[in-house]
XYZ file of C-alpha atoms in Angstrom:
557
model
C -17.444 -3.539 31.262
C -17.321 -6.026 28.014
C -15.940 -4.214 25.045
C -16.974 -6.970 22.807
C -20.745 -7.365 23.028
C -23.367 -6.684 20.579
C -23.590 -3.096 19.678
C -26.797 -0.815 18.820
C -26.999 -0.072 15.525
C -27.444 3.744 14.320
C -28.786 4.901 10.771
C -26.199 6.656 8.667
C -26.279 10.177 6.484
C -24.349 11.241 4.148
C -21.495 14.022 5.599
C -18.834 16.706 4.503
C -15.560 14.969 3.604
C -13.500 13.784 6.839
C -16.619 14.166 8.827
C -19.048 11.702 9.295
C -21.730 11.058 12.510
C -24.735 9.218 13.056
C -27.300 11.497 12.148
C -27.278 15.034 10.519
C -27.223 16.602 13.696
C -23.976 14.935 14.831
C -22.292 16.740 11.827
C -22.815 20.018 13.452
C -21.027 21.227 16.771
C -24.014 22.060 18.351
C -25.900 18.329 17.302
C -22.891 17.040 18.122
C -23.129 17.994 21.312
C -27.012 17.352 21.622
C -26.009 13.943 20.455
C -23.404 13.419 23.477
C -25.376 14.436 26.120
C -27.611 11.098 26.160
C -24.120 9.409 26.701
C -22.889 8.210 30.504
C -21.032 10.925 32.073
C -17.741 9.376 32.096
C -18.273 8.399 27.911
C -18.990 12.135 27.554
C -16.098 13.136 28.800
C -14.326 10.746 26.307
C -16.629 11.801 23.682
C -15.519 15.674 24.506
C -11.702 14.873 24.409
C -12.510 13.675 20.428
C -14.765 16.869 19.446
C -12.340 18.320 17.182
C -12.608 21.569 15.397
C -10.273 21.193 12.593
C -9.505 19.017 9.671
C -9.075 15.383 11.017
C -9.656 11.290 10.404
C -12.308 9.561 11.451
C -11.032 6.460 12.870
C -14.438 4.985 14.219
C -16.948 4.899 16.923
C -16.955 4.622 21.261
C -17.697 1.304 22.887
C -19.225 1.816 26.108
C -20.969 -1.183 28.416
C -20.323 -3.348 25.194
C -22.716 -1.007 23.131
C -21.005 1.046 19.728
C -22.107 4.934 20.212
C -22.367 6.854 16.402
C -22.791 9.933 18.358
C -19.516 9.839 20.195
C -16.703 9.563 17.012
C -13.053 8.381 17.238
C -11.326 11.187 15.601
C -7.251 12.350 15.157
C -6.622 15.744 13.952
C -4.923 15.867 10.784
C -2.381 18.360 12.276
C -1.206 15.894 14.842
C -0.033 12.671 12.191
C 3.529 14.380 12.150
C 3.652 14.136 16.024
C 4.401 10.135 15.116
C 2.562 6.849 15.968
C 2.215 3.290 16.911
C -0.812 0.604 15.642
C 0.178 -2.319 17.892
C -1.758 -5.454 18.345
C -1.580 -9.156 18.298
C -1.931 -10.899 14.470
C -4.919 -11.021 13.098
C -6.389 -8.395 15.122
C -7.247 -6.080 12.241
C -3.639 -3.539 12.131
C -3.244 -3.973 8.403
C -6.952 -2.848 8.092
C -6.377 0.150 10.721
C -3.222 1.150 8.370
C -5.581 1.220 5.101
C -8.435 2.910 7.204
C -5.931 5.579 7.783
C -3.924 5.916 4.566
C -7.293 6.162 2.430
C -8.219 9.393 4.271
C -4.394 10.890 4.716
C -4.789 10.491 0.906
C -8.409 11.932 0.660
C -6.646 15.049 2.604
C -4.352 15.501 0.386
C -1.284 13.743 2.035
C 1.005 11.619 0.616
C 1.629 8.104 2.369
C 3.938 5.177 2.258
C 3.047 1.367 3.797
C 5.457 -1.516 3.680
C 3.124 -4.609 2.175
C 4.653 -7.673 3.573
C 2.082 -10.111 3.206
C 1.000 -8.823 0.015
C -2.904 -7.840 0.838
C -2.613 -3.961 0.777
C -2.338 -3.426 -2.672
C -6.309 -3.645 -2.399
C -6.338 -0.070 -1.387
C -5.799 1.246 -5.569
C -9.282 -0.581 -6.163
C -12.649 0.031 -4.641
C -13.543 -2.163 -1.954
C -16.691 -4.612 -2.452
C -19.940 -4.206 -0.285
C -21.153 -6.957 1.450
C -23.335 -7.432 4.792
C -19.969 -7.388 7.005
C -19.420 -3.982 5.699
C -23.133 -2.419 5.675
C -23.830 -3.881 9.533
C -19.987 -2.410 10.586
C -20.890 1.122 8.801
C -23.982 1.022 10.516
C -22.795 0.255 13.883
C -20.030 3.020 13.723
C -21.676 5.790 11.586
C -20.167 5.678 8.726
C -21.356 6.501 5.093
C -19.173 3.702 3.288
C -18.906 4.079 -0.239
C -16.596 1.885 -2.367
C -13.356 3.668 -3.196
C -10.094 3.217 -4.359
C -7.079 5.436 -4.044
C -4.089 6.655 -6.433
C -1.256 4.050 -5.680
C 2.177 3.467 -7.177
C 3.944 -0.103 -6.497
C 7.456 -0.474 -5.616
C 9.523 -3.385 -5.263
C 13.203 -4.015 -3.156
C 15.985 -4.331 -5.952
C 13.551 -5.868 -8.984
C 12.398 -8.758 -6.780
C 9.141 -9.069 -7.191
C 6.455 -6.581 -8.570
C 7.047 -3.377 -8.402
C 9.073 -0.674 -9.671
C 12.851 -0.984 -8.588
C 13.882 0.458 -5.225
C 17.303 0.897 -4.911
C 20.364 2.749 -3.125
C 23.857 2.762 -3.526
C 25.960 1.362 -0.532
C 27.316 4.772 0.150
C 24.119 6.249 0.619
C 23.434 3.428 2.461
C 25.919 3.793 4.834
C 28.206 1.926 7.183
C 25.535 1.760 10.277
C 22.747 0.692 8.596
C 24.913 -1.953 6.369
C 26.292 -2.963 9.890
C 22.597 -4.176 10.916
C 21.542 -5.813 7.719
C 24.958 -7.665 7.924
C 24.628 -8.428 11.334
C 28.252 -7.390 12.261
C 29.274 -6.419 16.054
C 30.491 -3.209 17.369
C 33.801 -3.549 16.285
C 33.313 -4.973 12.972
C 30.589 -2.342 12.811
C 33.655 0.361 13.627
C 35.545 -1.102 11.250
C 33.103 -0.689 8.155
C 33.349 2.669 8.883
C 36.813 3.358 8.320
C 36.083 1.651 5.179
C 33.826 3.905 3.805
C 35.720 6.547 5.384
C 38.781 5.566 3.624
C 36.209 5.070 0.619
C 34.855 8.275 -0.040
C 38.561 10.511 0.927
C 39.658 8.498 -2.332
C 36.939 9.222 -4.180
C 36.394 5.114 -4.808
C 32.193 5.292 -4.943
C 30.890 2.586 -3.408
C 27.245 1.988 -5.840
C 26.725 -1.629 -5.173
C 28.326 -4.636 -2.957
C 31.051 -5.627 -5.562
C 32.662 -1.960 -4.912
C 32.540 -2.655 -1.501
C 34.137 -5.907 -1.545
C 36.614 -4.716 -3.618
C 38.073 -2.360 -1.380
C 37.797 -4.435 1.419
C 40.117 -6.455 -0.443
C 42.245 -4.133 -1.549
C 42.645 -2.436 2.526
C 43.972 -5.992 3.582
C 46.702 -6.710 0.498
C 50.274 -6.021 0.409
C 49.735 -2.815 -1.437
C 46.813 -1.590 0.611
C 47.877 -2.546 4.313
C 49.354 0.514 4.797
C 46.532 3.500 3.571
C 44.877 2.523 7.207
C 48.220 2.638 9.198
C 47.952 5.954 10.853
C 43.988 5.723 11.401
C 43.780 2.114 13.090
C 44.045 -0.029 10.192
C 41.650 -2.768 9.054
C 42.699 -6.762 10.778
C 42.641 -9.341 8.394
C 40.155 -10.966 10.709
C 37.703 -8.555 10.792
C 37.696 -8.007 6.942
C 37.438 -11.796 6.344
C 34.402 -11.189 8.901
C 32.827 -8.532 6.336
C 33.742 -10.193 3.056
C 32.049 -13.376 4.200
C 28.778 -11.501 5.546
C 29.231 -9.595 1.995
C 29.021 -13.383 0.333
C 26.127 -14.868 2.393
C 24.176 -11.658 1.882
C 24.693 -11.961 -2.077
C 23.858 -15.243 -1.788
C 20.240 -14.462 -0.747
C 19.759 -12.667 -3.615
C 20.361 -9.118 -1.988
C 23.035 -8.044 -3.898
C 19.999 -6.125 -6.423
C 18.866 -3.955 -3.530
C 22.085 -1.969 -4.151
C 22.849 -0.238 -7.213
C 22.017 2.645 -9.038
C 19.810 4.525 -11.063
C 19.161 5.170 -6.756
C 15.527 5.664 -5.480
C 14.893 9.472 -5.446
C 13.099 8.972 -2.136
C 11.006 12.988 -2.940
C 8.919 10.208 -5.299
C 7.071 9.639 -1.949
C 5.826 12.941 -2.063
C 3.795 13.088 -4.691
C 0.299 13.757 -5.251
C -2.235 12.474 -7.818
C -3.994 14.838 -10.467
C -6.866 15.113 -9.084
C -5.273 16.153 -5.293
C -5.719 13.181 -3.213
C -2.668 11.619 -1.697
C -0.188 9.216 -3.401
C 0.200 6.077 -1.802
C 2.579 4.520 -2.090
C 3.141 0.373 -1.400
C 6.161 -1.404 -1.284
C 5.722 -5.045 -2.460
C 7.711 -7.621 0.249
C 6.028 -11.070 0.089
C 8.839 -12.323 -2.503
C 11.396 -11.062 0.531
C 9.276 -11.588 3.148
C 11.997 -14.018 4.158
C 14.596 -11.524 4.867
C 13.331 -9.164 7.580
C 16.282 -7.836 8.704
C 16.962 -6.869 4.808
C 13.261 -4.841 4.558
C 13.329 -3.348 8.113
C 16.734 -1.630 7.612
C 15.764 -0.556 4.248
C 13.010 1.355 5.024
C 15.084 2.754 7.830
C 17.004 4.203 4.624
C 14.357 5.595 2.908
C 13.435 7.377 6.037
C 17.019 8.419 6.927
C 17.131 9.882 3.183
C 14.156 11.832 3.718
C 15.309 13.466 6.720
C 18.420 14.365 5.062
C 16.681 16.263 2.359
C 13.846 17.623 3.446
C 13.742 21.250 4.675
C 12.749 22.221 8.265
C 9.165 23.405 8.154
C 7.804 23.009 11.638
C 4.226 22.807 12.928
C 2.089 22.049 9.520
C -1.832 22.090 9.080
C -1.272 18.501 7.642
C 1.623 16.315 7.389
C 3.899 16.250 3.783
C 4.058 12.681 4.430
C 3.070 9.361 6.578
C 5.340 6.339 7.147
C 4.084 3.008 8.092
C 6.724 1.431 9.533
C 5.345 -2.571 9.478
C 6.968 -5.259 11.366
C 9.075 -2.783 13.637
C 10.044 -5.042 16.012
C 12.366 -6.375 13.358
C 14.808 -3.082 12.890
C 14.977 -2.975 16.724
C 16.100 -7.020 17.295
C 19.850 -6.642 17.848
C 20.194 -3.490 16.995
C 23.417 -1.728 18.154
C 24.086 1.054 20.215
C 24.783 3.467 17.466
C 21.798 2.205 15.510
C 19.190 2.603 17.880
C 20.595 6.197 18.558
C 20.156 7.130 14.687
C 17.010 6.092 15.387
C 16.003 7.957 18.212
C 17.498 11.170 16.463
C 15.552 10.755 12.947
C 12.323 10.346 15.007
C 12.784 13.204 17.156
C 13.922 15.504 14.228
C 11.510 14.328 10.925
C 8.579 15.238 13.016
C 9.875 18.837 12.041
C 10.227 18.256 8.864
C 6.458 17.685 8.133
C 6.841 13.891 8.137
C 4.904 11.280 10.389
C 6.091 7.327 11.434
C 3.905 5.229 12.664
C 5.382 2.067 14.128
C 3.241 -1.132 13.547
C 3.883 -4.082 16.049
C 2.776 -6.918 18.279
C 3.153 -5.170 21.867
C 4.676 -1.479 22.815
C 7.445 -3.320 24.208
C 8.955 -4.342 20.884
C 9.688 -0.296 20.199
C 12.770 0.861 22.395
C 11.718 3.733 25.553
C 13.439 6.256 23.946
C 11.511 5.948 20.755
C 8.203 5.042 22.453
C 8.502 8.450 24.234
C 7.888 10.046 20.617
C 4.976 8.538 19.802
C 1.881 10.693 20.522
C -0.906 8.627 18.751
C -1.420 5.379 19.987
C -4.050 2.838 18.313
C -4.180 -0.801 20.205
C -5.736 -3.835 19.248
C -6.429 -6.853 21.442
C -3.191 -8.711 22.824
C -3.586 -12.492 24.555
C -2.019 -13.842 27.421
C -1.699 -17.396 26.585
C 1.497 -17.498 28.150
C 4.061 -15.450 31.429
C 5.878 -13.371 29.092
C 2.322 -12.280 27.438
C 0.660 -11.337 30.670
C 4.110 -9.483 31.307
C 3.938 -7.855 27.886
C -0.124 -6.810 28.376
C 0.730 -5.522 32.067
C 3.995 -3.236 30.197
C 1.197 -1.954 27.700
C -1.316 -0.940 30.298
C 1.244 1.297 32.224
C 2.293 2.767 28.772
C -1.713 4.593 28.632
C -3.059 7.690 30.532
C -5.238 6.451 33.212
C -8.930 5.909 32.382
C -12.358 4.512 33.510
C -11.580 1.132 31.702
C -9.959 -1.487 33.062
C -7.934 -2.093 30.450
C -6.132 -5.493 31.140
C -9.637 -6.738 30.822
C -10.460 -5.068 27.933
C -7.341 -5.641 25.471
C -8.058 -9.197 25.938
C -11.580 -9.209 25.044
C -11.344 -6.978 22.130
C -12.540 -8.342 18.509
C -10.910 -7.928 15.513
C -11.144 -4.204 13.854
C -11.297 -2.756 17.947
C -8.977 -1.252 19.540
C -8.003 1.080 22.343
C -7.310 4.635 21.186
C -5.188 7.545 21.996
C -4.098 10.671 20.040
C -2.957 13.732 20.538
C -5.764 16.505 20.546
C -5.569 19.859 18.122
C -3.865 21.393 21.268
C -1.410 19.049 21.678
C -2.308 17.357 24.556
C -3.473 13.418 25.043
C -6.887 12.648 24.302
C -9.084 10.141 26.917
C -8.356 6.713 26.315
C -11.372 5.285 23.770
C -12.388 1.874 22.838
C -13.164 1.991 19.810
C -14.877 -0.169 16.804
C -12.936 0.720 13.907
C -14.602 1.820 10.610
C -14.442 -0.223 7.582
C -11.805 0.452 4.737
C -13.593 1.898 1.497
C -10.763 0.358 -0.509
C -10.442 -3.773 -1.156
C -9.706 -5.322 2.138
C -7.228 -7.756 -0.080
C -4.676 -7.978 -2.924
C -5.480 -7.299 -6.482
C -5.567 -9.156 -9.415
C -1.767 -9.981 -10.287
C -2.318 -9.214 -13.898
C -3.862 -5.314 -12.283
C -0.619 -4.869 -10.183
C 1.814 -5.633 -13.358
C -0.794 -3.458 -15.529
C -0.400 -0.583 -13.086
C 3.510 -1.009 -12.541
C 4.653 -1.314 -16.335
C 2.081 2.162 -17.025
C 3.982 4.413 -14.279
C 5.969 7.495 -14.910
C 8.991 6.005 -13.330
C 8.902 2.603 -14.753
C 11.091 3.959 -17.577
C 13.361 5.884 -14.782
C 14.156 3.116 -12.537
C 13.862 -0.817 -14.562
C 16.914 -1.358 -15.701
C 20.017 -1.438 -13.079
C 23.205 0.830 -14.404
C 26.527 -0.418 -13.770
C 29.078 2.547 -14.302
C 32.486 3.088 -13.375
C 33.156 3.069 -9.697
C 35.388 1.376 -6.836
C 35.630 -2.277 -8.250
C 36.279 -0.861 -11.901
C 38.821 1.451 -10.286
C 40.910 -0.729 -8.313
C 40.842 -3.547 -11.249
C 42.309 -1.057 -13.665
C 45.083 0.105 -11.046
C 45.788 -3.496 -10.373
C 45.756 -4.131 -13.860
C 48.334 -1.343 -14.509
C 50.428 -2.650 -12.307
C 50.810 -6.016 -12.963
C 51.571 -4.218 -16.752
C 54.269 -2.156 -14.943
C 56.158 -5.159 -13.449
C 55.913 -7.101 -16.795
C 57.297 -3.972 -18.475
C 60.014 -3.540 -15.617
C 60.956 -7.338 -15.912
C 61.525 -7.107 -19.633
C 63.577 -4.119 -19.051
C 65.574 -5.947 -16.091
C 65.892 -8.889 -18.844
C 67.170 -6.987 -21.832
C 69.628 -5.039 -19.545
C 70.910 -8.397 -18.311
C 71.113 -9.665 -21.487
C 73.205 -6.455 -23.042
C 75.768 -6.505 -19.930
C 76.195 -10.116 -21.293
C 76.521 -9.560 -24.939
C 79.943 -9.527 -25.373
C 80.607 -12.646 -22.697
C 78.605 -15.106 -24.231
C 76.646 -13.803 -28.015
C 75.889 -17.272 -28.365
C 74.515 -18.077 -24.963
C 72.056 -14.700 -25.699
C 70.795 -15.796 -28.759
C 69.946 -19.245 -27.354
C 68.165 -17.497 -24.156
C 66.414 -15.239 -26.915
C 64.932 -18.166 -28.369
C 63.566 -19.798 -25.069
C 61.890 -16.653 -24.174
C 60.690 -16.493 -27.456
C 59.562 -19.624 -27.658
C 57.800 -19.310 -23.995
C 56.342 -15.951 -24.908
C 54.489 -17.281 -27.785
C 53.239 -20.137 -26.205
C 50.079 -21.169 -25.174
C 50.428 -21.580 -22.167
C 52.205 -17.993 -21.552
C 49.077 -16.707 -22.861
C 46.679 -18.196 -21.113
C 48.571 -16.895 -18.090
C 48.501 -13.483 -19.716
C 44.610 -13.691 -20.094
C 44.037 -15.006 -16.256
C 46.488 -11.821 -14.699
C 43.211 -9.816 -12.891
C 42.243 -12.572 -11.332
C 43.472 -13.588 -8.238
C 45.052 -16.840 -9.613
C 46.602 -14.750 -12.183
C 48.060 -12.149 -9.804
C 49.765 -15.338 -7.751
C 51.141 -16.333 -10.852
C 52.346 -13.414 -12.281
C 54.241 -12.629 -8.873
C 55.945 -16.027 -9.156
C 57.286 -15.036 -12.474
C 58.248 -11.729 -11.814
C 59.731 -12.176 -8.317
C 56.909 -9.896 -6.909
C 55.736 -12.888 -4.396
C 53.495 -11.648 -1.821
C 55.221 -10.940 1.314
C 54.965 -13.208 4.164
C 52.693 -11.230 7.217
């Protein structure tokens, strides 16, 4: 069987929201199932597993013998988007249109949503899509009643770069395992980051943003802070020049914005528009687009920060939020042990906490067993098998789907683009049939808006105002500089007093040999060049010089 010839077209009719068919007797349960029974026997089987009672998404219509069938619709329950995801394919096979198919009607429901734009074409989903012959023959083919619609959005950027209203999050927030992955350290630098911020937060230093970080880094491997690590393993010189120099390239790529405060409140995600409909919300990446590893760990954060806060709620009638997780092969790529575990457990617990991930991706493969195991829905487009490690990959995808009629090798290489093989988990819980299905067409624009729009709509939000402009209070760095500062002022003070004693013992000995020392310190005190010194102490020129002055030379290691 071809999935990818020419399919029958069906007339449309207008339906109740979040169910559609291809004639008015299709949008009742008993013309529904009037409608199926001039199906094949093995497509009405499929077309049974999708007959859904409750609330639920219409994702698009059965391919059978290369013909589309209106009266057998795709469908996921609405109930079943917190049992977690994953939208693979190969590019350009239509996932960014599969995640704005979805997100439009999660948002008509009511639910929240949040998608990663990398390449910068979803922000098309706040405007109404435009109609055109592609979209009238593709509505016609699946069923649909397309109507041009656009959705309540709000635009966030990473740190200020780029459009979007500042994301941020402090670097203790952030935490050492996550920072470990962005950095790219190894297990036991990884280890050792961790007794940093261990050592961090007992001495109530806050780490907010990278200079805090470096700072005590710093301060773990000096003469004076060498010891507060003793008894717990200590921090080697090694390692922390291993840190501070990961610290300096990742600055150096502009990241060090990404970390500050006022921090993202991440319950901003959860919001919904006036009028009811979902917010969704887009996260604008082309301008770091070049630093994967940067965007895939944060939106690890954001999803680590919502499992932290959100209260268990169990089994819900719809989800209190969806994730699209883009580009997840890129948080999995030399991942640690310890990462992939946090992972695994945030998966396995948020699903509980009313919140759905969907993992998007090239081939199941790039998504780690463990984490694959937790994703119930499953919508793949075509893959090729140009090369050994694709026909590999597409034989590893295969196994990964209940067994079916299709022969599926075949068919996820002949797929076109906006088909895919489908999945989900049914209102009882249980795996639907595997369906090959043509996708419906996004309502929304299938493309970016106007640049001049996406400003507009950033500079008008409610948290423009709340999030803009970065805040730089009083934390680690400022901490450790004043406590260095004090005391480099307590040996200049003890010096002077080690001076003038010298000088009294010697008073009666030699009055004239005081007075003439008086005037060279005088004279060196008031000098320029004294001063200049004076101004430079802080710095760590300074601090080399003032030890040389005051006999408080570092101490040879």
């Amino acid at each position: 069987m071809s999935a990818g010839q020419q399919p029958l077209n069906a007339p449309e009719t207008e339906t109740p929201t979040g169910v559609s068919g291809a004639d008015g007797a299709a949008s009742t349960p008993a013309g529904a199932s009037a409608a199926r029974s001039a199906l094949p026997p093995p497509a009405q089987e499929i077309a049974a597993g999708y007959a859904l009672s409750g609330a639920a998404l219409d994702l698009g219509a059965l391919l059978w013998d290369g013909q589309c069938r209106p009266e057998a619709q795709i469908r996921i329950p609405l109930s079943m988007l917190n049992r977690h995801g994953l939208v693979a394919g190969a590019t350009g096979t239509g996932k960014t249109k599969t995640l704005q198919l979805i997100a439009e009607q999660l948002s008509a429901n009511g639910v929240p949503v949040f998608l990663a734009d990398i390449k910068g074409d979803v922000s098309g989903i706040s405007a109404p899509g435009e109609s055109g012959a592609k979209v009238q023959e593709r509505a016609g083919q699946v069923g649909q009643a397309w109507e041009a619609k656009g959705f309540p959005c709000e635009f966030y950027g990473l740190g200020g770069i780029g459009p979007g209203v500042p994301l941020r999050a402090t670097v203790t927030s952030f935490g050492p395992v996550l920072l470990s992955k962005v950095l790219q350290l190894n297990r036991t630098q990884e280890q050792s980051l961790g007794l940093i911020f261990h050592y961090a937060d007992s001495k109530g230093l806050e780490l907010v943003d990278l200079k805090d970080l470096r700072a005590v880094v710093a301060f773990l491997v000096s003469d004076t802070g060498k010891a507060e690590l003793k008894n717990i393993g200590g921090l080697s010189t090694a390692t922390a020049g291993v840190i501070l120099r990961a610290l300096t390239a990742f600055e150096q790529q502009g990241a060090g914005g990404f970390f500050g405060e006022p921090e993202f409140d991440t319950s901003e995600l959860l919001r919904t528009a006036p009028d009811g409909r979902g917010l969704v919300s887009v996260l604008e990446l082309p301008a770091v687009q070049d630093k994967p590893q940067l965007f895939s760990t944060f939106l690890m954060w954001l999803l680590a920060d919502l499992f932290h806060d959100l209260p268990e709620v169990g089994d819900v009638e719809k989800p209190k939020l969806v994730f699209f997780f883009d580009e997840a092969h890129l948080l999995f790529n030399g991942a640690s042990t310890a990462f992939l575990e946090s992972i695994t457990q945030t998966v396995r617990l948020i699903r509980s906490k009313g919140v759905g991930v969907f993992f998007v991706t090239q081939t199941p493969k790039d998504v780690p067993g463990d984490v694959l195991a937790q994703l119930g829905n499953r919508v793949q487009h075509a893959l090729r098998a140009f090369t050994p490690d694709d026909a590999k990959a597409l034989k590893a995808t295969v196994k990964t789907f209940p067994k079916s009629p299709y022969d599926l090798e075949e068919v996820l290489t002949g797929l076109g683009t906006g088909e895919a093989v489908i999945t989900v988990l049914s209102d009882k819980g249980a795996p639907t049939p595997v369906a090959v299905t043509r996708l419906r067409a996004p309502q929304s624009l299938m493309g970016p808006i106007d640049a001049a729009a996406l400003c507009e709509a950033v500079k008008s939000s409610q948290l423009y105002s709340r999030y803009a402009e970065a805040v730089d209070r009083e934390s680690a760095y400022e901490k450790l500089t004043a406590e260095q500062q004090e005391a480099e002022a307590a040996a200049m003070r003890a010096a002077v007093e080690a001076e003038r004693a010298k000088e009294a013992a010697g008073t009666a000995k030699a009055p004239r040999a005081r007075a003439q020392d008086e005037s060279v310190v005088g004279q060196v005190m008031g000098s320029g060049l004294f001063k200049s010194l004076a101004r430079s102490v802080g710095t760590q020129l300074g601090r080399e010089i003032s030890r040389s002055i005051f006999g408080t030379a570092r101490r040879r290691s």
